[in-house]
């Protein structure tokens, strides 16, 4: 399977509370530096779940880009279409994690590292990927390249579509996956019941839709059924990357032809374990 989207460095700090204006908050532990970015995280999660994965992405040809490249190789993710761009810095995300496990993220993303349509077309023509997973908030020409040139039997979209694409991009998808906040942005209002949100998202065109709902689990709506798959109760340590772990695991399960409800249940369980065991952004 092929993941189309972004890769960056995550610099994570654990803090006792969020800073207030004019005051300094001291981290409760040293900062950590790890591979990050939605598509990189998802590709690694799918690989951990046993799937063969490729990442179509870019980073700068600097120490951080080299770090990401090696991390992907170490994780056995195919890097034949992960390009390091000369004279371009790698994107960096600053992640603050509070004691309740919530994360607050600021991403410094150099425009020069955004995927181009040409890069996407070339990669998809050369990769025999049965499942393609794309970030819909990429530049419109890159998203159109995915929609027009993929040869996958299953196309999965993630995140709020780029403003110039709007909800039209959802109609080309076999599956759309978002969290509750993203779903509310797309629908224009928040639903307290994520199952209703999933149902409304499906009406926008995708064959099926999934809405992750944090500690409550994940809801889905397909032509056959709409339901909430609950998550077990845990004490969250760090929610960073939980959604990516969910989606990466979900794609691996779907590649094994696991029915969607069972694939979601396994993905919820894996993401819950991630939230309860991930420390210091690792």
PDB file of C-alpha atoms in Angstrom:
ATOM      1  CA  UNK A   1       0.000   0.000   0.000  1.00  0.00           C
ATOM      2  CA  UNK A   2       1.098   3.570  -0.613  1.00  0.00           C
ATOM      3  CA  UNK A   3       0.739   6.555   1.703  1.00  0.00           C
ATOM      4  CA  UNK A   4       0.739   9.967   0.032  1.00  0.00           C
ATOM      5  CA  UNK A   5       1.430  12.961   2.249  1.00  0.00           C
ATOM      6  CA  UNK A   6       3.783  14.665   4.629  1.00  0.00           C
ATOM      7  CA  UNK A   7       6.780  13.697   6.749  1.00  0.00           C
ATOM      8  CA  UNK A   8       8.475  15.896   9.322  1.00  0.00           C
ATOM      9  CA  UNK A   9      10.410  15.904  12.572  1.00  0.00           C
ATOM     10  CA  UNK A  10       8.491  15.914  15.860  1.00  0.00           C
ATOM     11  CA  UNK A  11      10.063  17.734  18.811  1.00  0.00           C
ATOM     12  CA  UNK A  12       8.003  16.778  21.862  1.00  0.00           C
ATOM     13  CA  UNK A  13       8.001  18.314  25.328  1.00  0.00           C
ATOM     14  CA  UNK A  14       5.944  17.200  28.322  1.00  0.00           C
ATOM     15  CA  UNK A  15       4.689  20.157  30.367  1.00  0.00           C
ATOM     16  CA  UNK A  16       2.759  20.448  33.667  1.00  0.00           C
ATOM     17  CA  UNK A  17       0.374  22.971  32.071  1.00  0.00           C
ATOM     18  CA  UNK A  18       0.162  25.112  28.955  1.00  0.00           C
ATOM     19  CA  UNK A  19       2.048  28.429  29.032  1.00  0.00           C
ATOM     20  CA  UNK A  20       0.144  31.639  29.774  1.00  0.00           C
ATOM     21  CA  UNK A  21       1.059  35.024  28.249  1.00  0.00           C
ATOM     22  CA  UNK A  22       4.168  36.514  29.799  1.00  0.00           C
ATOM     23  CA  UNK A  23       5.108  33.383  31.758  1.00  0.00           C
ATOM     24  CA  UNK A  24       7.504  30.520  31.061  1.00  0.00           C
ATOM     25  CA  UNK A  25       6.445  26.924  31.578  1.00  0.00           C
ATOM     26  CA  UNK A  26       9.252  24.470  32.271  1.00  0.00           C
ATOM     27  CA  UNK A  27       9.095  21.038  30.654  1.00  0.00           C
ATOM     28  CA  UNK A  28       8.801  18.150  33.088  1.00  0.00           C
ATOM     29  CA  UNK A  29      11.292  16.048  31.084  1.00  0.00           C
ATOM     30  CA  UNK A  30      13.862  16.546  28.314  1.00  0.00           C
ATOM     31  CA  UNK A  31      12.596  17.194  24.795  1.00  0.00           C
ATOM     32  CA  UNK A  32      12.599  14.240  22.401  1.00  0.00           C
ATOM     33  CA  UNK A  33      13.090  14.212  18.642  1.00  0.00           C
ATOM     34  CA  UNK A  34      11.262  11.564  16.619  1.00  0.00           C
ATOM     35  CA  UNK A  35      10.058  10.929  13.063  1.00  0.00           C
ATOM     36  CA  UNK A  36       6.622  12.435  12.439  1.00  0.00           C
ATOM     37  CA  UNK A  37       4.121  13.691   9.916  1.00  0.00           C
ATOM     38  CA  UNK A  38       0.699  12.199   9.212  1.00  0.00           C
ATOM     39  CA  UNK A  39       1.600   9.971   6.289  1.00  0.00           C
ATOM     40  CA  UNK A  40       4.950   8.865   7.726  1.00  0.00           C
ATOM     41  CA  UNK A  41       3.244   7.885  10.988  1.00  0.00           C
ATOM     42  CA  UNK A  42       0.526   5.991   9.144  1.00  0.00           C
ATOM     43  CA  UNK A  43       2.989   4.138   6.930  1.00  0.00           C
ATOM     44  CA  UNK A  44       5.004   3.062   9.953  1.00  0.00           C
ATOM     45  CA  UNK A  45       1.869   1.966  11.826  1.00  0.00           C
ATOM     46  CA  UNK A  46       0.692  -0.099   8.862  1.00  0.00           C
ATOM     47  CA  UNK A  47       4.130  -1.703   8.610  1.00  0.00           C
ATOM     48  CA  UNK A  48       4.052  -2.570  12.334  1.00  0.00           C
ATOM     49  CA  UNK A  49       0.691  -4.190  11.681  1.00  0.00           C
ATOM     50  CA  UNK A  50       2.297  -6.412   9.060  1.00  0.00           C
ATOM     51  CA  UNK A  51       1.522  -4.629   5.782  1.00  0.00           C
ATOM     52  CA  UNK A  52       3.984  -3.843   3.010  1.00  0.00           C
ATOM     53  CA  UNK A  53       4.087  -0.065   2.816  1.00  0.00           C
ATOM     54  CA  UNK A  54       5.546   2.717   0.689  1.00  0.00           C
ATOM     55  CA  UNK A  55       5.708   6.414   1.514  1.00  0.00           C
ATOM     56  CA  UNK A  56       5.279   9.038  -1.203  1.00  0.00           C
ATOM     57  CA  UNK A  57       6.599  12.181   0.425  1.00  0.00           C
ATOM     58  CA  UNK A  58       9.438  14.694   0.575  1.00  0.00           C
ATOM     59  CA  UNK A  59      11.734  16.286   3.151  1.00  0.00           C
ATOM     60  CA  UNK A  60      14.752  18.541   3.062  1.00  0.00           C
ATOM     61  CA  UNK A  61      18.195  17.222   2.235  1.00  0.00           C
ATOM     62  CA  UNK A  62      19.479  18.107   5.689  1.00  0.00           C
ATOM     63  CA  UNK A  63      20.235  16.247   8.922  1.00  0.00           C
ATOM     64  CA  UNK A  64      16.533  15.898   9.750  1.00  0.00           C
ATOM     65  CA  UNK A  65      15.647  14.598   6.304  1.00  0.00           C
ATOM     66  CA  UNK A  66      18.450  12.057   6.535  1.00  0.00           C
ATOM     67  CA  UNK A  67      17.154  11.084   9.982  1.00  0.00           C
ATOM     68  CA  UNK A  68      13.649  10.484   8.573  1.00  0.00           C
ATOM     69  CA  UNK A  69      15.026   8.507   5.633  1.00  0.00           C
ATOM     70  CA  UNK A  70      16.971   6.185   7.929  1.00  0.00           C
ATOM     71  CA  UNK A  71      14.033   5.784  10.307  1.00  0.00           C
ATOM     72  CA  UNK A  72      11.829   4.642   7.432  1.00  0.00           C
ATOM     73  CA  UNK A  73      14.475   2.177   6.260  1.00  0.00           C
ATOM     74  CA  UNK A  74      14.834   0.844   9.807  1.00  0.00           C
ATOM     75  CA  UNK A  75      11.048   0.378   9.928  1.00  0.00           C
ATOM     76  CA  UNK A  76      11.136  -1.530   6.597  1.00  0.00           C
ATOM     77  CA  UNK A  77       9.015   1.070   4.815  1.00  0.00           C
ATOM     78  CA  UNK A  78       9.793   1.425   1.094  1.00  0.00           C
ATOM     79  CA  UNK A  79      11.538   4.764   0.478  1.00  0.00           C
ATOM     80  CA  UNK A  80      11.902   4.610  -3.297  1.00  0.00           C
ATOM     81  CA  UNK A  81       9.539   7.604  -3.582  1.00  0.00           C
ATOM     82  CA  UNK A  82      10.586   9.465  -0.450  1.00  0.00           C
ATOM     83  CA  UNK A  83      12.690  12.280  -1.884  1.00  0.00           C
ATOM     84  CA  UNK A  84      15.130  14.569  -0.079  1.00  0.00           C
ATOM     85  CA  UNK A  85      15.114  18.003  -1.704  1.00  0.00           C
ATOM     86  CA  UNK A  86      18.364  20.015  -1.887  1.00  0.00           C
ATOM     87  CA  UNK A  87      18.559  23.498  -0.317  1.00  0.00           C
ATOM     88  CA  UNK A  88      15.237  22.892   1.439  1.00  0.00           C
ATOM     89  CA  UNK A  89      14.720  22.534   5.224  1.00  0.00           C
ATOM     90  CA  UNK A  90      12.717  19.667   6.679  1.00  0.00           C
ATOM     91  CA  UNK A  91       9.420  20.529   8.370  1.00  0.00           C
ATOM     92  CA  UNK A  92       9.335  20.507  12.168  1.00  0.00           C
ATOM     93  CA  UNK A  93       6.384  20.006  14.509  1.00  0.00           C
ATOM     94  CA  UNK A  94       6.558  21.320  18.077  1.00  0.00           C
ATOM     95  CA  UNK A  95       4.352  19.140  20.283  1.00  0.00           C
ATOM     96  CA  UNK A  96       3.363  20.022  23.853  1.00  0.00           C
ATOM     97  CA  UNK A  97       1.920  17.152  25.899  1.00  0.00           C
ATOM     98  CA  UNK A  98       0.016  17.942  29.100  1.00  0.00           C
ATOM     99  CA  UNK A  99      -0.473  15.559  32.062  1.00  0.00           C
ATOM    100  CA  UNK A 100      -3.882  14.427  30.768  1.00  0.00           C
ATOM    101  CA  UNK A 101      -2.207  13.124  27.612  1.00  0.00           C
ATOM    102  CA  UNK A 102      -3.561  15.855  25.335  1.00  0.00           C
ATOM    103  CA  UNK A 103      -1.231  17.252  22.703  1.00  0.00           C
ATOM    104  CA  UNK A 104      -0.934  20.723  21.196  1.00  0.00           C
ATOM    105  CA  UNK A 105       0.925  20.912  17.894  1.00  0.00           C
ATOM    106  CA  UNK A 106       2.505  23.701  15.872  1.00  0.00           C
ATOM    107  CA  UNK A 107       3.847  22.666  12.467  1.00  0.00           C
ATOM    108  CA  UNK A 108       6.495  24.688  10.645  1.00  0.00           C
ATOM    109  CA  UNK A 109       6.065  23.385   7.105  1.00  0.00           C
ATOM    110  CA  UNK A 110       8.318  24.779   4.344  1.00  0.00           C
ATOM    111  CA  UNK A 111       6.233  25.240   1.170  1.00  0.00           C
ATOM    112  CA  UNK A 112       9.110  23.839  -0.888  1.00  0.00           C
ATOM    113  CA  UNK A 113       8.600  20.384   0.667  1.00  0.00           C
ATOM    114  CA  UNK A 114       4.992  20.096  -0.502  1.00  0.00           C
ATOM    115  CA  UNK A 115       4.357  17.220  -2.888  1.00  0.00           C
ATOM    116  CA  UNK A 116       3.939  18.094  -6.546  1.00  0.00           C
ATOM    117  CA  UNK A 117       1.593  16.498  -9.063  1.00  0.00           C
ATOM    118  CA  UNK A 118       4.574  15.228 -11.052  1.00  0.00           C
ATOM    119  CA  UNK A 119       6.064  13.467  -8.037  1.00  0.00           C
ATOM    120  CA  UNK A 120       2.723  11.849  -7.192  1.00  0.00           C
ATOM    121  CA  UNK A 121       2.016  10.745 -10.788  1.00  0.00           C
ATOM    122  CA  UNK A 122       5.441   9.171 -11.189  1.00  0.00           C
ATOM    123  CA  UNK A 123       5.230   7.333  -7.897  1.00  0.00           C
ATOM    124  CA  UNK A 124       1.729   5.961  -8.454  1.00  0.00           C
ATOM    125  CA  UNK A 125       2.609   4.789 -11.966  1.00  0.00           C
ATOM    126  CA  UNK A 126       5.589   2.866 -10.587  1.00  0.00           C
ATOM    127  CA  UNK A 127       3.970   1.440  -7.454  1.00  0.00           C
ATOM    128  CA  UNK A 128       1.538  -1.478  -7.833  1.00  0.00           C
ATOM    129  CA  UNK A 129      -0.309  -0.492  -4.647  1.00  0.00           C
ATOM    130  CA  UNK A 130      -3.692  -2.193  -4.059  1.00  0.00           C
ATOM    131  CA  UNK A 131      -4.542   0.448  -1.427  1.00  0.00           C
ATOM    132  CA  UNK A 132      -3.652   4.141  -1.612  1.00  0.00           C
ATOM    133  CA  UNK A 133      -4.074   6.448   1.367  1.00  0.00           C
ATOM    134  CA  UNK A 134      -3.813  10.180   0.750  1.00  0.00           C
ATOM    135  CA  UNK A 135      -3.924  13.356   2.804  1.00  0.00           C
ATOM    136  CA  UNK A 136      -6.634  15.519   1.283  1.00  0.00           C
ATOM    137  CA  UNK A 137      -5.143  18.768   2.608  1.00  0.00           C
ATOM    138  CA  UNK A 138      -2.178  18.568   0.231  1.00  0.00           C
ATOM    139  CA  UNK A 139      -1.898  21.098  -2.564  1.00  0.00           C
ATOM    140  CA  UNK A 140      -4.824  20.625  -4.983  1.00  0.00           C
ATOM    141  CA  UNK A 141      -2.676  19.538  -7.934  1.00  0.00           C
ATOM    142  CA  UNK A 142      -1.144  16.757  -5.810  1.00  0.00           C
ATOM    143  CA  UNK A 143      -4.574  15.567  -4.625  1.00  0.00           C
ATOM    144  CA  UNK A 144      -5.917  15.623  -8.183  1.00  0.00           C
ATOM    145  CA  UNK A 145      -2.891  13.575  -9.254  1.00  0.00           C
ATOM    146  CA  UNK A 146      -3.838  10.929  -6.683  1.00  0.00           C
ATOM    147  CA  UNK A 147      -7.495  10.903  -7.705  1.00  0.00           C
ATOM    148  CA  UNK A 148      -6.699  10.766 -11.431  1.00  0.00           C
ATOM    149  CA  UNK A 149      -3.693   8.447 -11.550  1.00  0.00           C
ATOM    150  CA  UNK A 150      -4.012   5.879  -8.761  1.00  0.00           C
ATOM    151  CA  UNK A 151      -4.554   2.280  -9.841  1.00  0.00           C
ATOM    152  CA  UNK A 152      -5.618   0.991  -6.441  1.00  0.00           C
ATOM    153  CA  UNK A 153      -8.698  -1.081  -5.767  1.00  0.00           C
ATOM    154  CA  UNK A 154      -9.228   0.934  -2.566  1.00  0.00           C
ATOM    155  CA  UNK A 155      -8.657   4.683  -2.213  1.00  0.00           C
ATOM    156  CA  UNK A 156      -8.688   6.127   1.314  1.00  0.00           C
ATOM    157  CA  UNK A 157      -8.684   9.838   2.189  1.00  0.00           C
ATOM    158  CA  UNK A 158      -7.777  11.539   5.440  1.00  0.00           C
ATOM    159  CA  UNK A 159      -7.999  15.081   6.872  1.00  0.00           C
ATOM    160  CA  UNK A 160     -10.042  18.113   5.819  1.00  0.00           C
ATOM    161  CA  UNK A 161      -9.792  18.628   2.042  1.00  0.00           C
ATOM    162  CA  UNK A 162      -7.852  21.640   0.795  1.00  0.00           C
ATOM    163  CA  UNK A 163     -10.227  24.656   0.623  1.00  0.00           C
ATOM    164  CA  UNK A 164     -10.125  24.822  -3.166  1.00  0.00           C
ATOM    165  CA  UNK A 165     -11.153  21.151  -3.387  1.00  0.00           C
ATOM    166  CA  UNK A 166     -13.986  21.224  -0.879  1.00  0.00           C
ATOM    167  CA  UNK A 167     -16.161  18.176  -0.330  1.00  0.00           C
ATOM    168  CA  UNK A 168     -16.030  17.215  -4.018  1.00  0.00           C
ATOM    169  CA  UNK A 169     -12.849  15.283  -3.252  1.00  0.00           C
ATOM    170  CA  UNK A 170     -14.789  12.907  -0.998  1.00  0.00           C
ATOM    171  CA  UNK A 171     -16.860  11.534  -3.845  1.00  0.00           C
ATOM    172  CA  UNK A 172     -13.895   9.701  -5.366  1.00  0.00           C
ATOM    173  CA  UNK A 173     -13.077   7.801  -2.167  1.00  0.00           C
ATOM    174  CA  UNK A 174     -13.846   4.272  -1.097  1.00  0.00           C
ATOM    175  CA  UNK A 175     -13.265   5.307   2.518  1.00  0.00           C
ATOM    176  CA  UNK A 176     -12.884   8.632   4.284  1.00  0.00           C
ATOM    177  CA  UNK A 177     -11.386   8.787   7.787  1.00  0.00           C
ATOM    178  CA  UNK A 178     -11.398  11.847  10.057  1.00  0.00           C
ATOM    179  CA  UNK A 179     -11.535  12.783  13.703  1.00  0.00           C
ATOM    180  CA  UNK A 180     -14.505  14.598  15.242  1.00  0.00           C
ATOM    181  CA  UNK A 181     -12.990  18.058  14.852  1.00  0.00           C
ATOM    182  CA  UNK A 182     -12.228  17.478  11.178  1.00  0.00           C
ATOM    183  CA  UNK A 183     -15.706  16.065  10.609  1.00  0.00           C
ATOM    184  CA  UNK A 184     -17.256  19.164  12.199  1.00  0.00           C
ATOM    185  CA  UNK A 185     -15.160  21.421   9.968  1.00  0.00           C
ATOM    186  CA  UNK A 186     -16.331  19.607   6.848  1.00  0.00           C
ATOM    187  CA  UNK A 187     -19.988  19.375   7.896  1.00  0.00           C
ATOM    188  CA  UNK A 188     -20.169  22.880   9.311  1.00  0.00           C
ATOM    189  CA  UNK A 189     -21.423  21.716  12.704  1.00  0.00           C
ATOM    190  CA  UNK A 190     -20.460  19.328  15.496  1.00  0.00           C
ATOM    191  CA  UNK A 191     -22.409  16.163  16.278  1.00  0.00           C
ATOM    192  CA  UNK A 192     -22.249  14.804  19.805  1.00  0.00           C
ATOM    193  CA  UNK A 193     -22.843  11.373  18.307  1.00  0.00           C
ATOM    194  CA  UNK A 194     -19.920  10.484  15.981  1.00  0.00           C
ATOM    195  CA  UNK A 195     -22.119   7.879  14.288  1.00  0.00           C
ATOM    196  CA  UNK A 196     -24.334  10.668  12.962  1.00  0.00           C
ATOM    197  CA  UNK A 197     -21.252  12.542  11.756  1.00  0.00           C
ATOM    198  CA  UNK A 198     -20.015   9.425   9.940  1.00  0.00           C
ATOM    199  CA  UNK A 199     -23.414   9.002   8.323  1.00  0.00           C
ATOM    200  CA  UNK A 200     -23.477  12.625   7.128  1.00  0.00           C
ATOM    201  CA  UNK A 201     -19.939  12.360   5.771  1.00  0.00           C
ATOM    202  CA  UNK A 202     -20.923   9.299   3.744  1.00  0.00           C
ATOM    203  CA  UNK A 203     -23.740  11.289   2.177  1.00  0.00           C
ATOM    204  CA  UNK A 204     -21.041  13.558   0.702  1.00  0.00           C
ATOM    205  CA  UNK A 205     -19.858  10.789  -1.589  1.00  0.00           C
ATOM    206  CA  UNK A 206     -17.427   8.223  -0.128  1.00  0.00           C
ATOM    207  CA  UNK A 207     -18.582   4.598  -0.049  1.00  0.00           C
ATOM    208  CA  UNK A 208     -17.865   4.517   3.689  1.00  0.00           C
ATOM    209  CA  UNK A 209     -16.794   6.964   6.385  1.00  0.00           C
ATOM    210  CA  UNK A 210     -15.102   6.593   9.768  1.00  0.00           C
ATOM    211  CA  UNK A 211     -14.984   9.207  12.520  1.00  0.00           C
ATOM    212  CA  UNK A 212     -12.541   8.631  15.374  1.00  0.00           C
ATOM    213  CA  UNK A 213     -13.845   9.810  18.731  1.00  0.00           C
ATOM    214  CA  UNK A 214     -10.930   9.563  21.142  1.00  0.00           C
ATOM    215  CA  UNK A 215     -11.746   7.726  24.355  1.00  0.00           C
ATOM    216  CA  UNK A 216     -15.190   6.747  23.007  1.00  0.00           C
ATOM    217  CA  UNK A 217     -13.753   4.737  20.109  1.00  0.00           C
ATOM    218  CA  UNK A 218     -14.613   5.174  16.429  1.00  0.00           C
ATOM    219  CA  UNK A 219     -17.866   5.364  14.488  1.00  0.00           C
ATOM    220  CA  UNK A 220     -18.413   4.169  10.955  1.00  0.00           C
ATOM    221  CA  UNK A 221     -21.084   4.367   8.305  1.00  0.00           C
ATOM    222  CA  UNK A 222     -21.170   2.003   5.343  1.00  0.00           C
ATOM    223  CA  UNK A 223     -23.910   1.042   2.882  1.00  0.00           C
ATOM    224  CA  UNK A 224     -24.790  -1.812   5.232  1.00  0.00           C
ATOM    225  CA  UNK A 225     -24.540  -0.354   8.714  1.00  0.00           C
ATOM    226  CA  UNK A 226     -23.756   2.626  10.956  1.00  0.00           C
ATOM    227  CA  UNK A 227     -22.392   2.060  14.463  1.00  0.00           C
ATOM    228  CA  UNK A 228     -19.932   3.121  17.162  1.00  0.00           C
ATOM    229  CA  UNK A 229     -17.093   0.753  18.041  1.00  0.00           C
ATOM    230  CA  UNK A 230     -16.242   1.560  21.685  1.00  0.00           C
ATOM    231  CA  UNK A 231     -12.724   1.857  23.063  1.00  0.00           C
ATOM    232  CA  UNK A 232     -11.637   0.292  26.359  1.00  0.00           C
ATOM    233  CA  UNK A 233     -11.066   2.710  29.213  1.00  0.00           C
ATOM    234  CA  UNK A 234      -7.408   3.628  29.766  1.00  0.00           C
ATOM    235  CA  UNK A 235      -5.373   6.360  31.414  1.00  0.00           C
ATOM    236  CA  UNK A 236      -3.946   8.363  28.521  1.00  0.00           C
ATOM    237  CA  UNK A 237      -0.250   9.178  28.625  1.00  0.00           C
ATOM    238  CA  UNK A 238       0.163  10.795  25.207  1.00  0.00           C
ATOM    239  CA  UNK A 239      -2.460  11.038  22.460  1.00  0.00           C
ATOM    240  CA  UNK A 240       0.077  12.187  19.836  1.00  0.00           C
ATOM    241  CA  UNK A 241      -0.134   9.965  16.765  1.00  0.00           C
ATOM    242  CA  UNK A 242      -3.127   7.960  18.006  1.00  0.00           C
ATOM    243  CA  UNK A 243      -5.191   8.792  14.935  1.00  0.00           C
ATOM    244  CA  UNK A 244      -2.317   7.826  12.652  1.00  0.00           C
ATOM    245  CA  UNK A 245      -1.852   4.550  14.512  1.00  0.00           C
ATOM    246  CA  UNK A 246      -5.563   3.896  14.051  1.00  0.00           C
ATOM    247  CA  UNK A 247      -5.516   4.605  10.315  1.00  0.00           C
ATOM    248  CA  UNK A 248      -2.301   2.710   9.662  1.00  0.00           C
ATOM    249  CA  UNK A 249      -3.651  -0.345  11.479  1.00  0.00           C
ATOM    250  CA  UNK A 250      -7.006  -0.014   9.727  1.00  0.00           C
ATOM    251  CA  UNK A 251      -5.410  -0.078   6.282  1.00  0.00           C
ATOM    252  CA  UNK A 252      -3.352  -3.127   7.202  1.00  0.00           C
ATOM    253  CA  UNK A 253      -6.490  -4.930   8.361  1.00  0.00           C
ATOM    254  CA  UNK A 254      -8.388  -3.963   5.220  1.00  0.00           C
ATOM    255  CA  UNK A 255      -5.479  -5.258   3.118  1.00  0.00           C
ATOM    256  CA  UNK A 256      -6.063  -8.618   4.817  1.00  0.00           C
ATOM    257  CA  UNK A 257      -9.727  -8.340   3.742  1.00  0.00           C
ATOM    258  CA  UNK A 258     -10.916  -7.967   7.322  1.00  0.00           C
ATOM    259  CA  UNK A 259     -14.539  -6.701   7.307  1.00  0.00           C
ATOM    260  CA  UNK A 260     -14.729  -2.997   8.144  1.00  0.00           C
ATOM    261  CA  UNK A 261     -16.366  -3.343  11.614  1.00  0.00           C
ATOM    262  CA  UNK A 262     -13.755  -5.889  12.732  1.00  0.00           C
ATOM    263  CA  UNK A 263     -10.932  -3.856  11.182  1.00  0.00           C
ATOM    264  CA  UNK A 264     -12.101  -0.796  13.136  1.00  0.00           C
ATOM    265  CA  UNK A 265     -12.303  -2.778  16.378  1.00  0.00           C
ATOM    266  CA  UNK A 266      -8.714  -3.984  15.968  1.00  0.00           C
ATOM    267  CA  UNK A 267      -7.552  -0.480  15.064  1.00  0.00           C
ATOM    268  CA  UNK A 268      -9.287   1.052  18.095  1.00  0.00           C
ATOM    269  CA  UNK A 269      -7.580  -1.506  20.338  1.00  0.00           C
ATOM    270  CA  UNK A 270      -4.169  -0.801  18.815  1.00  0.00           C
ATOM    271  CA  UNK A 271      -4.594   2.975  19.037  1.00  0.00           C
ATOM    272  CA  UNK A 272      -5.740   2.648  22.657  1.00  0.00           C
ATOM    273  CA  UNK A 273      -2.596   0.696  23.492  1.00  0.00           C
ATOM    274  CA  UNK A 274      -0.539   3.415  21.778  1.00  0.00           C
ATOM    275  CA  UNK A 275      -2.178   6.143  23.877  1.00  0.00           C
ATOM    276  CA  UNK A 276      -1.645   4.247  27.130  1.00  0.00           C
ATOM    277  CA  UNK A 277       1.985   3.301  26.517  1.00  0.00           C
ATOM    278  CA  UNK A 278       3.531   6.123  24.445  1.00  0.00           C
ATOM    279  CA  UNK A 279       5.854   8.246  26.566  1.00  0.00           C
ATOM    280  CA  UNK A 280       7.760  11.388  25.704  1.00  0.00           C
ATOM    281  CA  UNK A 281       6.566  11.278  22.093  1.00  0.00           C
ATOM    282  CA  UNK A 282       8.129   7.893  21.394  1.00  0.00           C
TER     283      UNK A 282
END
